[in-house]
Amino acid sequence: MSELLQNYVGGRWVAGTGRGTPLYDPVLGTELARVDTTGLDIDFAYRSAREAGAGLRALTYRQRGELLSAIVKTLQANREIYYEIAQANTGTVKNDSAVDIDGAIYTISTYAKLATTLDDRPFLFDGDASPLAKEAAFQSQHVCVPIRGLALLINAFNFPAWGMWEKVAPALLSGVPVVVKPATSTAWLAQAMVKDVVNAGIAPPGTISIICGSSAGLLDHLEPFDVISFTGSAETAGLVRAHPAVAQRSVRVNIEADSLNSAILAEGEAGGGPAFELLVKEVAREMTQKSGQKCTAIRRIFVPAALYDEVADAISMRLSKVSVGNPRNSAVRMGSLVNRAQYQSVHDGLARLRDLTNVLHDGASHPLIDAEPDISCCVGPTLLGSPDPDRAGLVHDLEVFGPVATLMPYRDEAHALELVRRGQGSLVASLYGADPERLSGLALELSDSHGRVHVVSPDAADVQTGHGNVMPQSLHGGPGRAGGGEELGGARALNFYHRRTAIQGSKTLVAALKG
């Protein structure tokens, strides 16, 4: 049998007592490791984490930032091992693994640097004091203090490294202990990273915990001052919101869920022009990077009706050059989906969309390199087209979480905005054009239904960070269907892990607060 990966709870490594759930290589189909939570004392694990939080809260922000800097050095020293794990367990080529692994390290380092800009104290002031009496003899000063609980971080399968650390970094900087629950199918990478950090003795025991396997019972032991940060499907998010911990005990929760992200080519752009080419390039990249398994990937493409055929041909031409198969082969540009369940889900979703769209580029036309179709989870990129997007309701409602996107024409900008909003709230939309006045107006129009609007113009072509690339300086989240949550955004991420309180008192008391 394969190795049973241990859980780290209560400051010690603990193996589950069951046979465990196997983790597989999605290309070769071989068993890699097993995870199990059977027999874990979750109540003890949570109590230990909360107790460890006292020491973390006593540190200043700059001291916590030093912990993050030490974590960065440890992870950097083990990068090549992480690449090997990612290739085996997630089926990604090295460039795609870098988005996850190096993206995680960059995010932690960003918050380590942010710590140097914060006050050297264990809490934050929120604005200036407000007078409540004549001559400010009695005042109100808002402060933000770390929550006196733990942060349960539930992550999705597609980003086992970045998805974990983009939550852990702001939590630790805030002074909050974390309990990480990675998605079972790709838990190996997350567990390896936490193990290296624990073995390096960077953080106080119990500050970071990781539970690999079933999530049964994890929410049952949460208390009112704990928080949950969840990334996953809208269906599971609904279960989290309905759990008594949230519905009755008011545990704070942040949700990032499904998202039908859009790319829009602005009116007035010429076929084959700079903005046209930028859209084509970005769509092809977003469809194929990590085999389309990104919460921020482009799912819907909107272009002026007169350019529909030209855009279809240009994207299809780029996709036809993408090699698909075993990421161990240097000729392969796009690896596999993470497991057979996702493979089946993509095929089922694609079948539903094919009933009301045209196939502009068929993923089945891609031969698989060093991968057996009956064993591997490899699929080629498929571009669909919907000439009448007003009547193609499912295209605006069903997200196929793989290398699939749908191209649609619009009559005018008002029509384009209407179609985009049928996604009912998204993480990101990207705009492509050269007219700053037009683009700024469109960006503001889209802001009420998106967490991020990424504007790509020819003058920023060489420096833009990418439609689907989540930068820690920018907000990550979205309204409506996307979950209604917010992560990252620089110092804004700290808000979720703090309690804001108004302290009212005399002028001298407020002065004492400020030291």
Coordinates of C-alpha atoms in Angstrom, one line a residue:
M1 CA 0.0 0.0 0.0
S2 CA 1.1 3.6 -0.5
E3 CA 2.2 5.9 2.3
L4 CA -0.5 7.2 4.6
L5 CA 0.0 11.0 4.9
Q6 CA -0.2 12.2 8.5
N7 CA -2.3 15.0 9.9
Y8 CA -0.7 17.7 12.0
V9 CA -3.0 18.7 14.9
G10 CA -2.4 19.8 18.5
G11 CA 1.3 20.3 17.7
R12 CA 1.9 16.7 16.7
W13 CA 1.7 14.4 13.7
V14 CA -1.2 12.0 13.8
A15 CA -2.2 9.3 11.4
G16 CA -5.8 8.4 10.8
T17 CA -6.8 4.9 12.0
G18 CA -8.6 3.9 8.8
R19 CA -7.4 2.5 5.5
G20 CA -7.5 5.9 4.0
T21 CA -8.5 7.5 0.7
P22 CA -6.0 7.0 -2.2
L23 CA -4.5 9.9 -4.2
Y24 CA -3.8 9.1 -7.8
D25 CA -1.6 10.2 -10.6
P26 CA -4.2 11.6 -13.0
V27 CA -2.2 10.7 -16.1
L28 CA -0.8 7.2 -15.2
G29 CA -3.6 6.2 -12.9
T30 CA -1.1 4.9 -10.3
E31 CA -1.7 5.3 -6.5
L32 CA 0.6 7.9 -4.9
A33 CA -0.4 8.2 -1.3
R34 CA -3.4 7.9 1.1
V35 CA -5.1 10.4 3.4
D36 CA -7.4 9.6 6.4
T37 CA -9.0 11.5 9.3
T38 CA -10.5 8.5 11.0
G39 CA -10.1 8.7 14.8
L40 CA -8.9 12.3 14.9
D41 CA -9.9 14.3 18.0
I42 CA -11.2 17.4 16.3
D43 CA -12.3 19.0 19.5
F44 CA -8.7 18.6 20.9
A45 CA -7.2 19.9 17.7
Y46 CA -9.3 23.1 17.8
R47 CA -8.7 23.7 21.5
S48 CA -5.0 23.4 20.9
A49 CA -5.1 25.8 18.0
R50 CA -7.0 28.4 20.0
E51 CA -4.5 28.1 22.9
A52 CA -1.7 28.6 20.4
G53 CA -3.4 31.7 19.2
A54 CA -2.6 33.5 22.5
G55 CA 1.1 33.5 21.7
L56 CA 0.5 34.6 18.1
R57 CA -1.7 37.5 19.2
A58 CA 1.0 38.7 21.6
L59 CA 3.4 39.3 18.7
T60 CA 3.4 42.5 16.8
Y61 CA 2.6 42.7 13.1
R62 CA 6.3 43.1 12.2
Q63 CA 7.2 40.0 14.3
R64 CA 4.5 38.0 12.6
G65 CA 5.9 39.3 9.3
E66 CA 9.2 37.8 10.2
L67 CA 7.5 34.4 10.6
L68 CA 6.2 34.8 7.1
S69 CA 9.6 35.6 5.8
A70 CA 11.0 32.5 7.3
I71 CA 8.2 30.4 5.8
V72 CA 9.1 31.9 2.4
K73 CA 12.8 30.8 2.7
T74 CA 11.7 27.3 3.7
L75 CA 9.4 26.9 0.8
Q76 CA 11.9 28.3 -1.7
A77 CA 14.4 25.7 -0.5
N78 CA 12.1 22.9 -1.4
R79 CA 10.5 24.2 -4.6
E80 CA 11.8 21.4 -6.8
I81 CA 10.2 18.7 -4.6
Y82 CA 6.9 20.6 -4.8
Y83 CA 7.2 20.6 -8.6
E84 CA 7.6 16.8 -8.6
I85 CA 4.6 16.4 -6.3
A86 CA 2.4 18.7 -8.4
Q87 CA 3.3 16.9 -11.6
A88 CA 2.5 13.6 -10.2
N89 CA -0.7 14.5 -8.2
T90 CA -2.3 17.3 -10.3
G91 CA -1.0 16.4 -13.7
T92 CA 0.3 19.9 -14.5
V93 CA 3.2 20.9 -16.7
K94 CA 6.0 22.9 -14.9
N95 CA 4.8 26.3 -16.1
D96 CA 1.3 25.6 -14.7
S97 CA 2.7 24.2 -11.5
A98 CA 4.6 27.5 -11.1
V99 CA 1.3 29.4 -11.1
D100 CA 0.4 27.4 -8.0
I101 CA 3.8 27.0 -6.2
D102 CA 5.6 30.2 -7.0
G103 CA 2.3 32.1 -6.8
A104 CA 2.0 30.8 -3.2
I105 CA 5.5 31.9 -2.3
Y106 CA 5.1 35.3 -3.9
T107 CA 1.8 35.9 -2.0
I108 CA 3.4 35.0 1.4
S109 CA 6.4 37.3 0.6
T110 CA 3.9 40.1 -0.2
Y111 CA 2.3 39.9 3.2
A112 CA 5.7 39.6 4.9
K113 CA 6.6 42.9 3.2
L114 CA 3.3 44.4 4.1
A115 CA 4.1 43.7 7.8
T116 CA 6.9 46.2 7.7
T117 CA 4.5 49.0 6.8
L118 CA 2.2 48.3 9.8
D119 CA 2.5 49.6 13.3
D120 CA 4.8 47.7 15.5
R121 CA 2.0 46.7 17.9
P122 CA -0.3 43.7 18.2
F123 CA -3.5 45.5 17.0
L124 CA -4.5 48.1 14.5
F125 CA -6.1 51.5 14.7
D126 CA -9.1 52.1 12.4
G127 CA -9.0 55.8 11.6
D128 CA -8.7 58.7 14.0
A129 CA -10.6 59.2 17.2
S130 CA -13.9 61.0 16.9
P131 CA -15.0 63.5 19.5
L132 CA -18.2 62.7 21.4
A133 CA -18.2 65.7 23.7
K134 CA -17.1 69.4 23.7
E135 CA -13.4 69.9 23.2
A136 CA -13.0 66.2 22.6
A137 CA -13.1 65.5 26.3
F138 CA -14.8 62.2 25.5
Q139 CA -13.9 60.3 22.3
S140 CA -14.5 57.2 20.3
Q141 CA -11.5 55.3 18.8
H142 CA -12.0 52.3 16.6
V143 CA -9.5 49.5 16.8
C144 CA -9.1 46.2 15.0
V145 CA -7.9 43.3 17.2
P146 CA -7.1 39.7 16.1
I147 CA -10.1 37.3 16.6
R148 CA -9.8 35.1 19.7
G149 CA -10.4 31.9 17.8
L150 CA -9.1 29.8 14.9
A151 CA -9.4 30.1 11.1
L152 CA -10.7 26.9 9.4
L153 CA -9.4 27.2 5.8
I154 CA -11.2 24.8 3.4
N155 CA -9.5 24.8 0.0
A156 CA -10.3 23.6 -3.5
F157 CA -8.5 20.9 -5.5
N158 CA -7.1 23.1 -8.3
F159 CA -4.6 25.1 -6.2
P160 CA -3.3 23.0 -3.3
A161 CA -0.4 25.4 -2.7
W162 CA -1.6 28.9 -3.6
G163 CA -5.1 28.2 -2.4
M164 CA -3.8 27.4 1.0
W165 CA -1.1 30.1 1.5
E166 CA -3.3 33.0 0.1
K167 CA -5.5 32.3 3.2
V168 CA -2.8 31.3 5.7
A169 CA -0.5 34.4 5.1
P170 CA -3.1 37.1 6.0
A171 CA -4.4 34.9 8.9
L172 CA -0.9 34.5 10.5
L173 CA -0.1 38.1 9.9
S174 CA -3.3 39.0 11.7
G175 CA -2.3 36.8 14.7
V176 CA -4.8 34.0 14.0
P177 CA -3.9 30.2 14.2
V178 CA -5.1 28.2 11.2
V179 CA -6.5 24.8 10.5
V180 CA -6.1 23.9 6.9
K181 CA -8.4 21.4 5.1
P182 CA -7.0 20.8 1.6
A183 CA -9.2 19.1 -1.0
T184 CA -8.6 15.4 -0.6
S185 CA -7.6 14.5 -4.2
T186 CA -4.6 16.9 -4.3
A187 CA -3.8 17.1 -0.6
W188 CA -0.2 15.8 -1.0
L189 CA 1.3 19.1 -2.0
A190 CA -0.3 21.1 0.8
Q191 CA 0.7 18.5 3.4
A192 CA 4.3 18.5 2.2
M193 CA 4.5 22.2 2.4
V194 CA 3.1 22.4 5.9
K195 CA 5.4 19.5 7.0
D196 CA 8.5 21.4 5.8
V197 CA 7.3 24.6 7.7
V198 CA 6.6 22.6 10.9
N199 CA 10.0 20.7 10.7
A200 CA 11.7 24.1 10.3
G201 CA 10.3 25.1 13.7
I202 CA 9.2 28.5 12.4
A203 CA 5.8 29.0 14.0
P204 CA 4.8 28.1 17.6
P205 CA 3.4 24.5 17.8
G206 CA -0.4 24.5 17.1
T207 CA -0.2 27.7 15.0
I208 CA -0.6 25.8 11.8
S209 CA -2.6 22.6 11.6
I210 CA -3.5 20.5 8.6
I211 CA -6.2 17.8 8.3
C212 CA -6.1 15.6 5.2
G213 CA -9.1 13.5 4.3
S214 CA -12.8 13.6 5.1
S215 CA -14.2 16.9 6.2
A216 CA -16.9 15.2 8.3
G217 CA -17.4 16.9 11.7
L218 CA -15.0 19.8 11.0
L219 CA -17.7 22.4 11.3
D220 CA -19.4 20.8 14.3
H221 CA -16.7 21.9 16.8
L222 CA -16.4 25.6 15.7
E223 CA -17.2 28.3 18.2
P224 CA -18.6 31.8 17.8
F225 CA -15.2 33.5 17.6
D226 CA -13.8 31.2 15.0
V227 CA -14.0 31.9 11.2
I228 CA -14.3 29.9 8.0
S229 CA -12.7 30.7 4.7
F230 CA -14.1 28.4 2.0
T231 CA -13.2 27.9 -1.7
G232 CA -15.2 25.4 -3.6
S233 CA -18.5 24.7 -5.4
A234 CA -21.7 26.7 -4.8
E235 CA -23.4 23.5 -3.7
T236 CA -21.0 22.9 -0.9
A237 CA -20.9 26.6 0.0
G238 CA -24.7 26.3 0.6
L239 CA -24.1 23.5 3.1
V240 CA -21.5 25.5 4.9
R241 CA -23.8 28.5 5.2
A242 CA -26.6 26.3 6.5
H243 CA -24.5 24.6 9.1
P244 CA -25.5 25.5 12.7
A245 CA -22.0 26.9 13.3
V246 CA -22.8 29.6 10.8
A247 CA -26.6 29.8 11.0
Q248 CA -26.9 29.6 14.8
R249 CA -23.5 30.4 16.3
S250 CA -22.7 33.2 13.9
V251 CA -19.2 31.9 12.9
R252 CA -18.0 34.4 10.3
V253 CA -17.6 32.8 6.9
N254 CA -16.0 33.9 3.6
I255 CA -17.1 32.1 0.4
E256 CA -15.5 31.9 -3.0
A257 CA -17.6 29.7 -5.3
D258 CA -18.4 29.2 -9.0
S259 CA -17.8 31.9 -11.5
L260 CA -18.6 32.3 -15.2
N261 CA -15.9 34.9 -15.9
S262 CA -16.0 36.9 -19.1
A263 CA -13.7 38.4 -21.7
I264 CA -15.1 41.3 -23.7
L265 CA -13.6 42.9 -26.9
A266 CA -14.7 46.5 -26.9
E267 CA -16.6 48.1 -29.8
G268 CA -14.6 49.9 -32.4
E269 CA -11.7 47.5 -32.4
A270 CA -10.5 46.2 -35.8
G271 CA -10.2 42.6 -36.8
G272 CA -6.6 41.5 -36.4
G273 CA -5.7 44.8 -34.6
P274 CA -3.7 45.0 -31.3
A275 CA -6.7 44.7 -29.0
F276 CA -8.1 41.8 -31.1
E277 CA -4.8 39.9 -30.9
L278 CA -4.5 40.5 -27.1
L279 CA -8.0 39.0 -26.5
V280 CA -7.2 36.0 -28.7
K281 CA -3.9 35.3 -26.9
E282 CA -5.4 35.7 -23.4
V283 CA -8.4 33.5 -24.1
A284 CA -6.2 30.7 -25.5
R285 CA -3.9 31.0 -22.4
E286 CA -6.8 31.0 -19.9
M287 CA -8.5 28.0 -21.6
T288 CA -5.3 25.9 -21.4
Q289 CA -3.4 27.0 -18.3
K290 CA -3.9 24.3 -15.7
S291 CA -6.2 22.6 -18.2
G292 CA -8.8 25.4 -17.5
Q293 CA -9.1 24.4 -13.9
K294 CA -9.0 27.9 -12.5
C295 CA -11.7 29.7 -10.7
T296 CA -10.7 32.8 -12.6
A297 CA -10.5 31.2 -16.1
I298 CA -12.4 32.7 -19.0
R299 CA -15.6 30.8 -19.6
R300 CA -17.5 33.3 -21.8
I301 CA -16.1 35.5 -24.6
F302 CA -18.1 38.4 -26.0
V303 CA -17.2 40.2 -29.2
P304 CA -18.9 42.6 -31.7
A305 CA -21.1 40.5 -34.0
A306 CA -19.1 41.6 -37.1
L307 CA -15.9 40.0 -35.7
Y308 CA -17.5 36.8 -34.4
D309 CA -16.2 34.5 -37.2
E310 CA -12.8 36.2 -37.3
V311 CA -12.3 35.8 -33.6
A312 CA -13.5 32.1 -33.8
D313 CA -10.9 31.3 -36.4
A314 CA -8.1 33.1 -34.6
I315 CA -8.7 31.4 -31.2
S316 CA -9.1 28.0 -32.9
M317 CA -5.8 28.5 -34.7
R318 CA -4.0 29.1 -31.4
L319 CA -5.7 26.2 -29.7
S320 CA -4.8 23.8 -32.5
K321 CA -1.1 24.3 -31.6
V322 CA -1.6 23.2 -28.0
S323 CA -0.1 19.8 -27.3
V324 CA -1.9 17.7 -24.7
G325 CA -0.8 14.7 -22.6
N326 CA 1.7 13.5 -20.0
P327 CA 3.4 16.5 -18.4
R328 CA 6.7 14.5 -18.0
N329 CA 7.1 14.8 -21.8
S330 CA 8.8 18.2 -22.6
A331 CA 6.7 18.5 -25.8
V332 CA 3.5 18.7 -23.8
R333 CA 2.1 22.2 -23.2
M334 CA -1.2 21.2 -21.4
G335 CA -1.4 18.3 -18.8
S336 CA -4.5 16.7 -17.4
L337 CA -7.5 17.3 -15.2
V338 CA -6.9 16.3 -11.6
N339 CA -8.9 13.1 -11.4
R340 CA -11.5 10.9 -13.1
A341 CA -14.4 12.6 -11.4
Q342 CA -13.4 15.9 -12.9
Y343 CA -12.8 14.2 -16.2
Q344 CA -16.4 12.9 -16.2
S345 CA -17.8 16.2 -15.0
V346 CA -16.1 18.1 -17.9
H347 CA -17.4 15.5 -20.4
D348 CA -20.9 15.7 -19.0
G349 CA -21.0 19.5 -18.9
L350 CA -19.6 19.7 -22.4
A351 CA -22.3 17.4 -23.7
R352 CA -25.0 19.6 -22.2
L353 CA -23.5 22.8 -23.8
R354 CA -23.0 21.1 -27.2
D355 CA -26.8 20.7 -27.4
L356 CA -27.2 24.4 -27.8
T357 CA -23.9 25.6 -29.3
N358 CA -21.6 25.0 -32.2
V359 CA -18.2 23.4 -31.8
L360 CA -15.7 25.9 -33.2
H361 CA -12.6 23.9 -32.0
D362 CA -13.0 20.3 -31.0
G363 CA -10.8 19.2 -28.1
A364 CA -11.1 15.6 -29.3
S365 CA -9.0 16.5 -32.3
H366 CA -5.9 16.7 -30.1
P367 CA -3.8 13.5 -30.0
L368 CA -2.7 12.6 -26.4
I369 CA 1.1 12.4 -26.0
D370 CA 2.3 9.6 -23.7
A371 CA -1.2 9.2 -22.2
E372 CA -3.7 6.5 -22.5
P373 CA -7.3 7.7 -23.2
D374 CA -8.9 5.0 -21.0
I375 CA -6.6 5.8 -18.0
S376 CA -5.5 9.4 -18.1
C377 CA -7.6 12.5 -17.3
C378 CA -6.3 14.4 -20.3
V379 CA -8.8 16.4 -22.5
G380 CA -8.1 18.8 -25.3
P381 CA -9.3 22.4 -25.3
T382 CA -12.8 23.0 -26.8
L383 CA -14.1 26.3 -28.1
L384 CA -17.9 26.5 -28.4
G385 CA -19.9 29.2 -30.2
S386 CA -23.4 30.5 -29.5
P387 CA -24.6 32.8 -32.4
D388 CA -27.7 33.7 -30.4
P389 CA -26.6 34.2 -26.8
D390 CA -29.9 35.7 -25.7
R391 CA -31.6 32.3 -26.1
A392 CA -28.7 30.1 -24.9
G393 CA -29.5 30.3 -21.2
L394 CA -27.4 27.4 -20.1
V395 CA -24.2 29.0 -21.4
H396 CA -24.8 31.7 -18.8
D397 CA -25.5 29.3 -16.0
L398 CA -23.3 26.2 -16.4
E399 CA -19.6 26.3 -15.6
V400 CA -17.6 23.5 -17.2
F401 CA -14.5 23.4 -15.0
G402 CA -12.0 22.5 -17.6
P403 CA -10.5 23.8 -20.9
V404 CA -13.9 24.9 -22.3
A405 CA -15.1 28.4 -23.3
T406 CA -18.0 29.8 -25.3
L407 CA -17.7 32.6 -27.9
M408 CA -20.8 34.9 -28.3
P409 CA -21.5 38.0 -30.4
Y410 CA -23.1 41.2 -29.1
R411 CA -25.0 43.9 -30.9
D412 CA -23.8 46.9 -28.9
E413 CA -22.2 47.7 -25.6
A414 CA -25.5 47.7 -23.7
H415 CA -26.2 44.2 -25.1
A416 CA -22.7 43.0 -24.1
L417 CA -23.2 44.3 -20.5
E418 CA -26.6 42.6 -20.3
L419 CA -25.1 39.3 -21.4
V420 CA -22.1 39.5 -19.0
R421 CA -24.5 40.2 -16.1
R422 CA -26.4 37.0 -16.9
G423 CA -23.5 35.3 -15.1
Q424 CA -25.1 36.6 -11.9
G425 CA -21.8 37.8 -10.4
S426 CA -18.2 36.8 -11.2
L427 CA -14.7 36.9 -9.9
V428 CA -13.3 38.7 -12.9
A429 CA -14.0 40.1 -16.3
S430 CA -11.4 41.3 -18.7
L431 CA -11.8 44.1 -21.3
Y432 CA -9.8 44.6 -24.4
G433 CA -9.5 47.8 -26.4
A434 CA -7.5 50.9 -27.0
D435 CA -9.8 53.8 -26.1
P436 CA -9.2 54.7 -22.4
E437 CA -12.5 56.6 -22.1
R438 CA -14.6 53.8 -23.4
L439 CA -12.7 51.2 -21.3
S440 CA -12.9 53.1 -18.1
G441 CA -16.7 53.5 -18.6
L442 CA -17.1 49.8 -19.2
A443 CA -14.9 48.9 -16.2
L444 CA -17.1 51.0 -13.9
E445 CA -20.3 49.4 -15.4
L446 CA -18.9 46.0 -14.7
S447 CA -17.7 46.8 -11.2
D448 CA -21.1 46.1 -9.4
S449 CA -21.1 42.5 -10.6
H450 CA -17.4 41.6 -10.4
G451 CA -14.7 41.4 -7.8
R452 CA -12.0 42.5 -10.3
V453 CA -12.1 44.1 -13.7
H454 CA -8.9 43.5 -15.7
V455 CA -8.4 46.0 -18.5
V456 CA -5.9 45.0 -21.3
S457 CA -4.9 47.8 -23.7
P458 CA -2.0 47.9 -26.2
D459 CA -0.1 50.3 -24.0
A460 CA -0.1 47.8 -21.2
A461 CA 0.3 44.6 -23.3
D462 CA 3.8 43.9 -22.0
V463 CA 3.1 44.6 -18.3
Q464 CA -0.4 43.4 -17.7
T465 CA -0.5 40.5 -15.2
G466 CA -3.1 38.3 -16.9
H467 CA -6.9 37.9 -16.7
G468 CA -6.8 34.8 -14.4
N469 CA -3.7 35.7 -12.4
V470 CA -4.7 36.6 -8.8
M471 CA -2.3 39.2 -7.5
P472 CA -2.2 39.6 -3.7
Q473 CA -2.4 43.4 -4.0
S474 CA -5.8 43.1 -5.7
L475 CA -9.1 41.9 -4.3
H476 CA -10.0 38.2 -5.0
G477 CA -13.7 37.4 -4.7
G478 CA -17.0 38.4 -6.3
P479 CA -20.7 39.0 -5.6
G480 CA -23.7 36.8 -6.2
R481 CA -22.9 33.5 -7.8
A482 CA -19.2 33.9 -7.1
G483 CA -19.9 33.6 -3.4
G484 CA -20.0 37.2 -2.1
G485 CA -16.6 37.0 -0.4
E486 CA -13.4 38.9 -0.4
E487 CA -9.8 37.7 -0.1
L488 CA -6.4 39.3 -0.5
G489 CA -6.4 43.0 -1.7
G490 CA -3.3 43.8 0.3
A491 CA -4.1 44.9 3.9
R492 CA -7.8 44.5 3.2
A493 CA -7.4 40.7 3.7
L494 CA -6.6 41.4 7.4
N495 CA -10.2 42.6 8.0
F496 CA -11.6 39.1 7.9
Y497 CA -9.3 38.0 10.8
H498 CA -9.9 41.0 13.0
R499 CA -12.8 42.3 15.2
R500 CA -13.5 46.0 14.8
T501 CA -14.5 47.6 18.1
A502 CA -15.2 51.2 19.2
I503 CA -13.4 52.1 22.5
Q504 CA -15.0 55.1 24.1
G505 CA -13.3 57.1 26.8
S506 CA -11.6 60.2 27.9
K507 CA -9.0 62.0 25.8
T508 CA -6.2 60.6 28.1
L509 CA -7.5 57.0 27.7
V510 CA -7.4 57.3 23.9
A511 CA -3.9 58.7 24.2
A512 CA -2.9 55.8 26.4
L513 CA -4.1 53.4 23.7
K514 CA -1.7 55.0 21.2
G515 CA 1.1 54.7 23.6

